[in-house]
């Protein structure tokens, strides 16, 4: 009980404070006792590089500012009104949603199938992880340049050559034909990122208690029944989570399209983030770009808010 | 995506054996052999693009676009690698990427851990409000802030600097959330004993809480490192000088100047892809656990 600063009577602390220049040990210790001291560094960066841009972006979206910082007159909701009437906003928003729809299904289903295979086989786990997860660790630039230069070019690309090896010569412009460009980007994305979902599913599978399967086996349930009545229901929470994470990740598509098609052919793959980039950074209309990103933000926010609502309803139904 | 997220894996970080039905090795029934064949085919499909990149990088430039399909050119050569290496850019980008990723990771871990400790173990006016503000930030994807962030960087004079790339990647609310959840489970008794011995909060934090939280800190660090190393959009926007670019940005930037020298492109991709794959080979277990831990709280 020698150093009970908190219990020390007030008169002791007071002269130390009034001494001004040299704070006593007691005062010095108090300084780190305040919780805000621990939170301050985070808060500083958080306020400076998340909260502040969030607010200043909202303000920018109400001005006619260009990227050099000039021409920032207040224009009210003009940018939003223009964005709603801008067909390019709608088409790039649609491309974003379409990519999300096309990519989420295979990314979730393939991830689940890979995890089930790895979990069921219980051998050479390192090999499955290495081949299915490792691509996730490659930068988007590496993956996209690989597919752009060596896999997808017509004729000498690996895709065409493999088809040729089995006697097909389809002459498909994987990235130059409007019918296939988006699908090629989806395929590249699945190859690249499915490993993340694979790992989430694998972790969930390993957490299912073994006694459930033992009991089912005693009851004579076959492999198919066990999968249908134990594994999949036990994974439903994970599936909900993986789907939402995947939708949110897919909505943010930029890298693959920018590197592989530049948005083409004929803007058919251009996502909303690329339109924001074009308006703000190459078209110099940063106020308008902000308005478009806030529309996009509203979309993302809706998706992230829908998930807790859905899972709550599901929990309520289960409770009934 | 807060709330319900962390549930699935946290209780069981290392139970690979428990599902193994009492540890006995499963028998090779016909069903399992079929599954094995399917798995091997899928593995082959996933490894094929990587193998093709490596094979191409070892061909003489003239053989790279030759058809029909051939895995080995007229001879095996490391010409592409020496050419890429000699040009020097790749080394600069590697160093930039390493510096930026290490700094971002360090700053993220320290600031987020401190904040999480402040939120779980101290009390002051407005603490709940601040925590609510941080949790709300989980909903903000950094990608929608590119325009205002870029203008801010121009005003601060941070375009084309390391700090311009690093700072916006440091304050990750999801990481605070993960750490708060973990710290809540650390028994208070250990800290109280230290307080009785006269240790201040600062000391308790560094000598007791931090060492106890090593696994979750490692998870946060690994996840931050991977996402910083691979981040494209922000470094791409905020760097214009090739000397300051990160590896992914630099590669995409010079792609056009490679022309049709495919062997060299593939050689630089192989070099660029190596670092994290090597890290993965060594830290498989931690990385897998890290993804399971942190992936669930969002990106």
XYZ file of C-alpha atoms in Angstrom:
619
model
C 0.000 0.000 0.000
C 2.965 2.294 -0.401
C 2.005 3.897 -3.685
C -1.761 4.282 -3.554
C -2.001 7.412 -5.600
C -5.743 7.254 -5.992
C -6.293 7.117 -2.227
C -3.788 9.856 -1.511
C -5.505 12.814 0.133
C -6.187 15.778 -2.105
C -3.834 18.206 -0.355
C -0.838 16.107 -1.440
C -1.734 16.205 -5.103
C -2.596 19.853 -5.203
C 0.805 21.402 -4.575
C 2.306 19.076 -7.152
C -0.038 20.439 -9.790
C 0.489 24.039 -8.824
C 4.253 23.540 -9.028
C 3.697 23.843 -12.765
C 7.087 23.109 -14.352
C 7.827 19.711 -12.833
C 4.873 17.393 -12.337
C 5.294 14.973 -9.494
C 5.309 11.200 -10.039
C 1.714 10.969 -8.945
C 0.527 13.384 -11.593
C 2.700 11.776 -14.205
C 1.183 8.395 -13.530
C -2.318 9.800 -13.765
C -1.599 10.873 -17.283
C -1.416 7.285 -18.531
C -4.307 6.278 -16.302
C -6.720 8.047 -18.593
C -8.270 5.704 -21.131
C -8.287 8.313 -23.835
C -4.496 8.150 -23.942
C -4.729 4.606 -25.299
C -7.378 5.453 -27.820
C -5.864 8.731 -28.971
C -3.376 7.457 -31.587
C -6.030 5.359 -33.299
C -8.573 8.134 -33.037
C -6.210 10.629 -34.619
C -5.610 8.495 -37.706
C -9.243 7.402 -37.787
C -10.508 10.954 -37.661
C -7.954 12.191 -40.170
C -8.240 9.486 -42.793
C -11.717 8.077 -42.428
C -14.094 10.461 -40.673
C -12.723 13.617 -42.208
C -12.698 12.372 -45.833
C -16.173 10.996 -45.236
C -17.405 14.464 -44.290
C -15.326 16.457 -46.745
C -16.369 14.054 -49.516
C -19.985 14.720 -48.726
C -19.280 18.421 -48.934
C -17.304 18.003 -52.155
C -20.200 16.158 -53.715
C -22.230 19.338 -53.305
C -19.674 21.476 -55.151
C -18.348 21.775 -58.654
C -14.790 21.192 -57.506
C -12.163 19.857 -59.887
C -9.047 18.022 -58.846
C -6.739 21.036 -58.775
C -8.852 22.472 -55.976
C -10.321 25.306 -58.013
C -13.891 26.004 -59.003
C -15.441 24.761 -55.789
C -18.742 26.606 -55.915
C -21.614 25.195 -53.957
C -24.064 23.634 -56.379
C -26.391 21.868 -53.981
C -27.723 18.561 -55.223
C -26.901 19.285 -58.866
C -24.226 16.565 -58.989
C -26.651 13.982 -57.650
C -29.353 15.089 -60.053
C -26.881 14.805 -62.912
C -25.661 11.400 -61.720
C -29.186 10.000 -61.610
C -29.711 11.152 -65.196
C -26.269 9.963 -66.343
C -26.685 6.712 -68.302
C -23.013 5.877 -67.658
C -23.657 5.840 -63.920
C -26.441 3.359 -64.414
C -24.527 1.173 -66.843
C -21.433 1.003 -64.625
C -23.591 0.395 -61.576
C -25.292 -2.389 -63.488
C -21.927 -3.866 -64.520
C -20.887 -3.855 -60.855
C -24.050 -5.604 -59.744
C -23.885 -8.049 -62.655
C -20.301 -8.953 -61.794
C -21.368 -9.439 -58.184
C -24.231 -11.722 -59.164
C -22.073 -13.729 -61.557
C -19.108 -14.071 -59.208
C -20.776 -14.670 -55.844
C -22.468 -17.930 -56.778
C -19.350 -19.763 -57.996
C -17.147 -18.220 -55.323
C -19.404 -19.520 -52.561
C -20.305 -22.870 -54.125
C -16.794 -23.725 -55.322
C -15.376 -22.621 -51.981
C -17.768 -24.965 -50.199
C -17.054 -27.876 -52.536
C -13.296 -27.468 -52.150
C -13.615 -27.313 -48.371
C -15.823 -30.416 -48.285
C -13.312 -32.294 -50.437
C -10.329 -31.273 -48.314
C -12.162 -32.015 -45.090
C -13.485 -35.358 -46.253
C -10.168 -36.597 -47.599
C -8.128 -35.649 -44.525
C -4.872 -36.245 -46.373
C -2.248 -33.925 -47.839
C -4.064 -30.867 -46.464
C -1.025 -28.773 -47.333
C -1.470 -29.619 -51.007
C -5.117 -28.486 -51.097
C -4.274 -25.324 -49.218
C -1.305 -24.591 -51.410
C -3.161 -25.014 -54.685
C -6.532 -23.499 -53.772
C -5.595 -20.867 -51.264
C -2.163 -19.690 -52.414
C -3.458 -17.733 -55.450
C -5.265 -15.463 -52.972
C -1.831 -14.338 -51.780
C -0.840 -13.036 -55.202
C -1.296 -9.330 -55.879
C -4.119 -8.534 -58.284
C -1.542 -7.160 -60.701
C 0.235 -10.492 -60.906
C -2.948 -12.497 -61.393
C -4.461 -10.165 -63.952
C -1.314 -9.736 -66.002
C -0.879 -13.520 -66.049
C -4.390 -14.113 -67.341
C -4.228 -11.149 -69.691
C -0.930 -12.136 -71.302
C -0.678 -15.910 -71.152
C -4.003 -17.553 -70.397
C -6.640 -15.625 -72.286
C -5.084 -14.319 -75.519
C -6.586 -16.034 -78.542
C -4.570 -18.636 -80.304
C -1.434 -18.910 -78.164
C -3.109 -18.434 -74.744
C -3.345 -21.451 -72.485
C -7.158 -21.490 -72.568
C -7.307 -21.701 -76.347
C -4.438 -24.176 -76.521
C -6.083 -26.533 -74.047
C -9.278 -26.382 -76.070
C -7.254 -27.021 -79.200
C -5.636 -30.027 -77.537
C -9.064 -31.650 -77.218
C -9.900 -30.787 -80.800
C -11.798 -27.512 -80.391
C -10.814 -24.272 -82.067
C -13.502 -21.900 -80.855
C -11.761 -18.638 -81.817
C -13.119 -16.842 -78.777
C -11.996 -13.334 -77.922
C -12.036 -13.986 -74.195
C -11.510 -10.353 -73.268
C -12.387 -8.593 -76.498
C -15.808 -10.076 -77.160
C -18.631 -8.460 -75.232
C -20.273 -11.823 -74.656
C -17.255 -13.307 -72.886
C -15.293 -10.417 -71.335
C -17.237 -10.286 -68.077
C -17.284 -14.075 -67.794
C -13.516 -14.184 -68.277
C -13.072 -11.638 -65.503
C -15.364 -13.693 -63.270
C -13.373 -16.856 -64.009
C -10.108 -15.082 -63.213
C -11.581 -13.794 -59.967
C -12.819 -17.232 -58.935
C -9.410 -18.770 -59.558
C -7.749 -15.967 -57.637
C -9.937 -15.511 -54.544
C -11.967 -18.666 -53.949
C -9.294 -19.829 -51.502
C -10.457 -17.314 -48.928
C -13.962 -18.783 -48.803
C -12.447 -22.250 -48.932
C -10.548 -21.512 -45.723
C -13.568 -20.029 -43.953
C -15.612 -23.118 -44.813
C -12.792 -25.467 -43.842
C -12.521 -23.822 -40.422
C -16.288 -24.099 -39.944
C -16.273 -27.777 -40.978
C -13.560 -28.565 -38.477
C -15.626 -26.991 -35.730
C -18.597 -29.331 -36.237
C -18.613 -31.757 -33.285
C -17.670 -35.285 -34.363
C -20.271 -36.924 -32.121
C -23.047 -35.677 -34.398
C -21.648 -37.793 -37.215
C -21.059 -40.770 -34.946
C -24.663 -40.679 -33.783
C -25.897 -40.403 -37.358
C -23.709 -43.299 -38.408
C -25.159 -45.459 -35.652
C -28.621 -44.559 -36.928
C -27.514 -45.812 -40.320
C -27.409 -42.484 -42.151
C -25.351 -42.666 -45.343
C -22.805 -40.133 -46.512
C -25.380 -38.206 -48.533
C -27.811 -38.003 -45.632
C -25.091 -36.862 -43.258
C -24.085 -34.126 -45.677
C -27.670 -32.988 -46.168
C -28.907 -33.217 -42.588
C -25.835 -32.418 -40.521
C -23.064 -30.716 -42.467
C -25.040 -28.224 -44.533
C -27.355 -27.094 -41.709
C -24.378 -26.715 -39.383
C -22.748 -24.531 -42.029
C -25.724 -22.248 -42.593
C -24.355 -19.434 -40.420
C -21.024 -19.582 -42.196
C -22.771 -19.574 -45.539
C -24.712 -16.449 -44.631
C -21.485 -14.801 -43.610
C -19.506 -15.925 -46.653
C -22.252 -14.710 -48.990
C -22.359 -11.247 -47.432
C -18.578 -10.884 -47.302
C -18.404 -12.029 -50.904
C -21.118 -9.644 -52.109
C -19.388 -6.736 -50.381
C -16.005 -7.749 -51.807
C -17.380 -8.252 -55.311
C -19.167 -4.891 -55.337
C -15.779 -3.242 -54.891
C -14.381 -4.664 -58.110
C -11.829 -2.448 -59.794
C -8.386 -4.033 -60.233
C -9.292 -6.936 -62.500
C -11.314 -4.846 -64.914
C -8.919 -1.933 -64.980
C -5.933 -4.181 -65.699
C -7.520 -6.749 -68.002
C -9.998 -4.850 -70.152
C -9.757 -1.234 -69.051
C -13.530 -1.396 -68.839
C -14.015 -2.511 -72.421
C -15.009 -3.730 -74.824
C -17.251 -0.721 -75.317
C -17.540 -0.079 -71.538
C -19.309 -3.414 -71.133
C -17.224 -4.392 -68.101
C -16.594 -0.966 -66.563
C -17.567 -1.008 -62.856
C -18.739 1.976 -60.851
C -15.399 2.472 -59.082
C -13.714 2.859 -62.435
C -16.274 5.458 -63.443
C -15.520 7.335 -60.218
C -11.829 7.119 -61.077
C -12.402 8.347 -64.634
C -14.559 11.273 -63.552
C -12.373 12.317 -60.638
C -8.842 11.538 -61.694
C -8.731 11.665 -65.459
C -11.781 13.842 -66.057
C -10.861 16.130 -63.140
C -14.476 16.456 -61.927
C -13.816 15.421 -58.354
C -17.037 16.921 -56.987
C -19.093 14.866 -59.412
C -16.937 11.795 -58.694
C -17.721 12.208 -54.992
C -21.434 12.323 -55.670
C -21.176 9.101 -57.680
C -19.167 7.416 -54.903
C -21.802 8.378 -52.359
C -24.465 6.756 -54.481
C -22.255 3.659 -54.557
C -21.746 3.953 -50.803
C -25.504 3.929 -50.299
C -25.660 0.644 -52.220
C -22.921 -0.938 -50.081
C -24.491 0.327 -46.888
C -27.812 -1.210 -47.835
C -26.180 -4.582 -48.398
C -24.305 -4.476 -45.091
C -27.426 -3.458 -43.199
C -29.615 -6.117 -44.771
C -27.452 -8.951 -43.446
C -27.971 -8.389 -39.684
C -31.687 -7.975 -40.326
C -31.868 -11.265 -42.188
C -29.878 -13.169 -39.612
C -31.995 -11.723 -36.820
C -35.166 -12.841 -38.534
C -33.674 -16.280 -39.039
C -32.740 -16.450 -35.363
C -36.270 -15.438 -34.393
C -37.752 -18.091 -36.638
C -35.463 -20.689 -35.134
C -36.542 -19.617 -31.653
C -40.247 -20.148 -32.422
C -21.412 -7.175 -40.977
C -20.557 -6.675 -37.353
C -22.293 -8.565 -34.580
C -22.895 -12.038 -35.771
C -19.593 -12.407 -37.510
C -16.919 -13.889 -35.318
C -18.818 -16.898 -34.192
C -17.822 -19.784 -36.365
C -14.186 -20.449 -35.792
C -13.088 -18.771 -32.639
C -13.712 -21.660 -30.271
C -11.666 -24.100 -32.284
C -8.403 -22.829 -33.687
C -6.585 -26.159 -33.550
C -8.818 -29.153 -33.683
C -7.897 -30.659 -36.996
C -7.918 -34.071 -35.392
C -11.203 -33.930 -33.527
C -13.339 -34.584 -36.590
C -11.169 -37.550 -37.371
C -13.579 -39.939 -35.650
C -11.299 -40.828 -32.793
C -8.064 -40.457 -34.703
C -8.291 -43.590 -36.806
C -7.248 -43.231 -40.406
C -10.205 -43.532 -42.747
C -10.139 -46.453 -45.137
C -9.750 -45.990 -48.884
C -13.246 -46.884 -49.962
C -14.166 -46.477 -53.642
C -16.096 -43.346 -52.706
C -13.065 -41.745 -51.185
C -10.907 -42.647 -54.155
C -13.388 -40.898 -56.454
C -13.249 -37.827 -54.213
C -9.465 -37.944 -54.275
C -9.418 -38.023 -58.067
C -11.796 -35.050 -58.221
C -9.669 -33.142 -55.725
C -6.501 -33.877 -57.663
C -8.111 -32.721 -60.912
C -9.181 -29.463 -59.256
C -5.692 -29.049 -57.842
C -4.253 -29.483 -61.309
C -6.682 -26.898 -62.672
C -5.644 -24.418 -60.002
C -1.909 -25.018 -60.420
C -1.989 -24.928 -64.211
C -1.892 -21.120 -64.649
C 1.004 -20.861 -62.195
C 2.896 -23.641 -63.925
C 2.290 -21.976 -67.284
C 3.706 -18.689 -65.986
C 6.844 -20.406 -64.725
C 7.223 -22.441 -67.912
C 6.860 -19.358 -70.087
C 9.375 -17.418 -68.038
C 11.971 -20.093 -68.758
C 11.529 -20.035 -72.524
C 13.578 -18.019 -74.983
C 11.538 -14.969 -75.995
C 10.905 -16.314 -79.506
C 9.172 -19.457 -78.241
C 6.614 -17.929 -75.896
C 3.735 -17.616 -78.343
C 4.492 -20.729 -80.319
C 1.618 -23.174 -80.827
C 0.710 -25.979 -80.382
C 0.925 -26.282 -76.611
C 4.430 -26.986 -75.420
C 5.659 -26.636 -71.872
C 9.325 -26.353 -72.707
C 10.735 -24.067 -75.350
C 13.615 -24.957 -77.621
C 15.830 -24.596 -74.557
C 15.518 -23.677 -70.872
C 16.975 -20.273 -70.143
C 17.062 -17.741 -67.337
C 17.554 -14.865 -69.784
C 14.207 -13.303 -68.916
C 15.039 -13.262 -65.222
C 18.452 -11.662 -65.670
C 16.997 -9.023 -68.014
C 14.181 -8.157 -65.611
C 16.546 -8.096 -62.675
C 19.087 -5.917 -64.450
C 16.515 -3.272 -65.286
C 16.395 -2.588 -61.534
C 12.810 -1.382 -61.194
C 11.563 -4.605 -59.660
C 14.016 -4.361 -56.783
C 12.916 -0.783 -56.023
C 9.239 -1.777 -56.012
C 9.947 -4.795 -53.823
C 11.664 -2.576 -51.275
C 8.848 -0.005 -51.404
C 6.248 -2.710 -50.912
C 8.195 -4.235 -48.037
C 8.676 -0.889 -46.279
C 5.072 0.203 -46.724
C 3.637 -3.156 -45.661
C 5.860 -3.487 -42.591
C 5.170 0.076 -41.438
C 1.429 -0.213 -42.031
C 1.309 -3.503 -40.162
C 3.296 -2.194 -37.191
C 1.241 0.981 -36.893
C -2.042 -0.874 -37.317
C -1.233 -3.458 -34.669
C 0.015 -0.917 -32.135
C -2.706 1.708 -32.569
C -5.547 -0.813 -32.800
C -4.314 -2.803 -29.785
C -3.972 0.343 -27.712
C -7.424 1.517 -28.721
C -8.967 -1.866 -27.999
C -7.348 -1.882 -24.571
C -8.678 1.595 -23.893
C -12.158 0.512 -24.865
C -12.210 -2.702 -22.817
C -10.283 -1.778 -19.676
C -10.706 1.912 -18.979
C -13.667 4.100 -18.342
C -14.132 7.770 -19.066
C -16.770 10.129 -20.284
C -17.866 9.431 -23.828
C -16.168 6.040 -24.111
C -19.282 4.257 -25.325
C -20.004 6.982 -27.822
C -16.472 6.752 -29.238
C -16.668 2.980 -29.475
C -19.954 3.293 -31.319
C -18.288 5.706 -33.707
C -15.474 3.239 -34.354
C -17.876 0.335 -34.904
C -19.882 2.413 -37.356
C -16.674 2.843 -39.354
C -16.728 -0.875 -40.198
C -19.469 -0.012 -42.675
C -17.311 2.459 -44.597
C -15.402 0.793 -47.420
C -12.178 2.751 -48.027
C -12.785 2.502 -51.767
C -15.634 5.013 -51.667
C -13.376 7.631 -50.098
C -10.795 7.803 -52.882
C -11.761 11.240 -54.174
C -11.781 13.159 -50.860
C -8.770 11.203 -49.594
C -6.802 12.079 -52.667
C -7.619 15.771 -52.309
C -6.596 15.576 -48.665
C -3.266 14.060 -49.698
C -2.718 16.865 -52.195
C -3.409 19.447 -49.491
C -1.092 17.714 -47.018
C 1.606 17.351 -49.656
C 1.641 13.575 -49.224
C 1.164 12.532 -52.840
C 4.089 10.339 -53.925
C 5.247 9.758 -50.357
C 5.299 6.624 -48.237
C 3.044 8.250 -45.649
C 0.480 9.045 -48.296
C 0.204 5.328 -49.007
C 0.458 4.168 -45.384
C -1.773 6.444 -43.310
C -5.176 5.751 -44.908
C -4.551 2.025 -44.437
C -3.766 2.188 -40.714
C -7.030 2.930 -38.898
C -9.038 -0.235 -39.481
C -12.127 -0.324 -37.228
C -12.645 -4.042 -37.864
C -9.271 -4.791 -36.288
C -10.212 -2.832 -33.159
C -13.417 -4.853 -33.003
C -11.531 -8.164 -33.209
C -9.095 -7.093 -30.504
C -11.852 -5.802 -28.212
C -13.570 -9.178 -28.466
C -10.314 -10.877 -27.533
C -9.335 -8.528 -24.688
C -12.767 -8.979 -23.140
C -11.805 -12.606 -22.594
C -8.471 -11.870 -20.897
C -8.917 -12.418 -17.148
C -8.763 -9.184 -15.161
C -7.132 -10.860 -12.153
C -3.725 -10.856 -13.812
C -3.855 -7.125 -14.339
C -5.171 -6.414 -10.875
C -2.244 -8.240 -9.308
C 0.100 -5.995 -11.244
C -1.810 -2.888 -10.214
C -1.366 -3.917 -6.586
C 2.366 -4.117 -7.185
C 2.260 -0.514 -8.295
C 2.363 -0.933 -12.056
C 0.565 1.717 -14.114
C -1.807 1.054 -16.980
C 0.898 1.559 -19.528
C 3.103 -1.092 -17.971
C 0.266 -3.529 -17.531
C -0.653 -3.101 -21.171
C 2.828 -3.777 -22.521
C 4.017 -6.445 -20.103
C 0.816 -8.392 -19.463
C -1.899 -7.792 -22.025
C 0.263 -7.675 -25.135
C 2.199 -10.901 -24.418
C -1.049 -12.693 -23.562
C -2.605 -11.654 -26.860
C 0.155 -12.846 -29.128
C -2.008 -15.204 -31.218
C -4.680 -12.648 -32.039
C -2.088 -9.933 -32.624
C -0.315 -12.264 -35.034
C -3.608 -12.850 -36.826
C -4.258 -9.133 -37.144
C -0.689 -8.519 -38.283
C -0.739 -11.241 -40.919
C -4.063 -10.120 -42.293
C -2.971 -6.482 -42.425
C 0.291 -7.418 -44.096
C -1.376 -9.482 -46.810
C -3.965 -6.857 -47.624
C -1.429 -4.016 -47.638
C 1.050 -5.945 -49.767
C -1.653 -6.703 -52.313
C -3.539 -3.415 -52.214
C -3.756 -1.876 -55.647
C -6.290 0.924 -55.904
C -4.989 3.346 -53.273
C -1.234 3.087 -54.007
C -2.125 3.289 -57.695
C -3.937 6.588 -57.131
C -1.493 8.221 -54.777
C 1.791 7.404 -56.521
C 2.723 8.803 -59.900
C 6.490 8.567 -59.650
C 7.692 5.082 -60.684
C 10.417 5.246 -58.015
C 7.799 5.328 -55.262
C 5.442 2.671 -56.557
C 4.590 -0.565 -54.819
C 5.184 -3.840 -56.593
C 1.658 -4.413 -57.985
C 1.322 -0.827 -59.172
C 4.764 -0.751 -60.754
C 4.121 -3.984 -62.636
C 0.863 -2.771 -64.111
C 2.435 0.559 -64.928
C 5.255 -0.896 -67.029
C 3.165 -3.653 -68.563
C 2.771 -1.605 -71.730
C 6.475 -0.916 -72.042
C 7.240 -4.633 -72.028
C 5.691 -4.798 -75.475
C 5.336 -8.418 -76.424
C 8.227 -9.770 -74.379
C 6.104 -12.364 -72.664
C 8.964 -14.288 -71.060
C 10.058 -11.118 -69.277
C 6.526 -10.291 -68.150
C 6.147 -13.793 -66.724
C 9.568 -13.656 -65.062
C 8.647 -10.423 -63.294
C 5.296 -11.887 -62.241
C 7.054 -14.942 -60.811
C 9.439 -12.706 -58.876
C 6.574 -10.489 -57.709
C 4.453 -13.431 -56.615
C 7.230 -15.161 -54.705
C 7.502 -13.211 -51.426
C 4.062 -13.987 -50.018
C 4.126 -17.557 -51.328
C 7.401 -18.127 -49.481
C 5.949 -16.533 -46.365
C 2.939 -18.834 -46.759
C 5.136 -21.915 -46.987
C 6.653 -21.079 -43.616
C 3.634 -19.736 -41.771
C 0.790 -21.831 -43.227
C -0.753 -22.581 -39.880
C -0.691 -19.007 -38.602
C -1.981 -17.599 -41.860
C -4.870 -20.039 -42.007
C -5.744 -19.279 -38.411
C -5.347 -15.565 -39.053
C -7.784 -15.652 -41.954
C -10.270 -17.593 -39.883
C -9.900 -15.105 -37.031
C -9.913 -11.846 -38.865
C -11.583 -12.660 -42.138
C -14.780 -13.114 -40.276
C -14.863 -9.537 -39.092
C -14.727 -8.136 -42.575
C -11.955 -6.840 -44.753
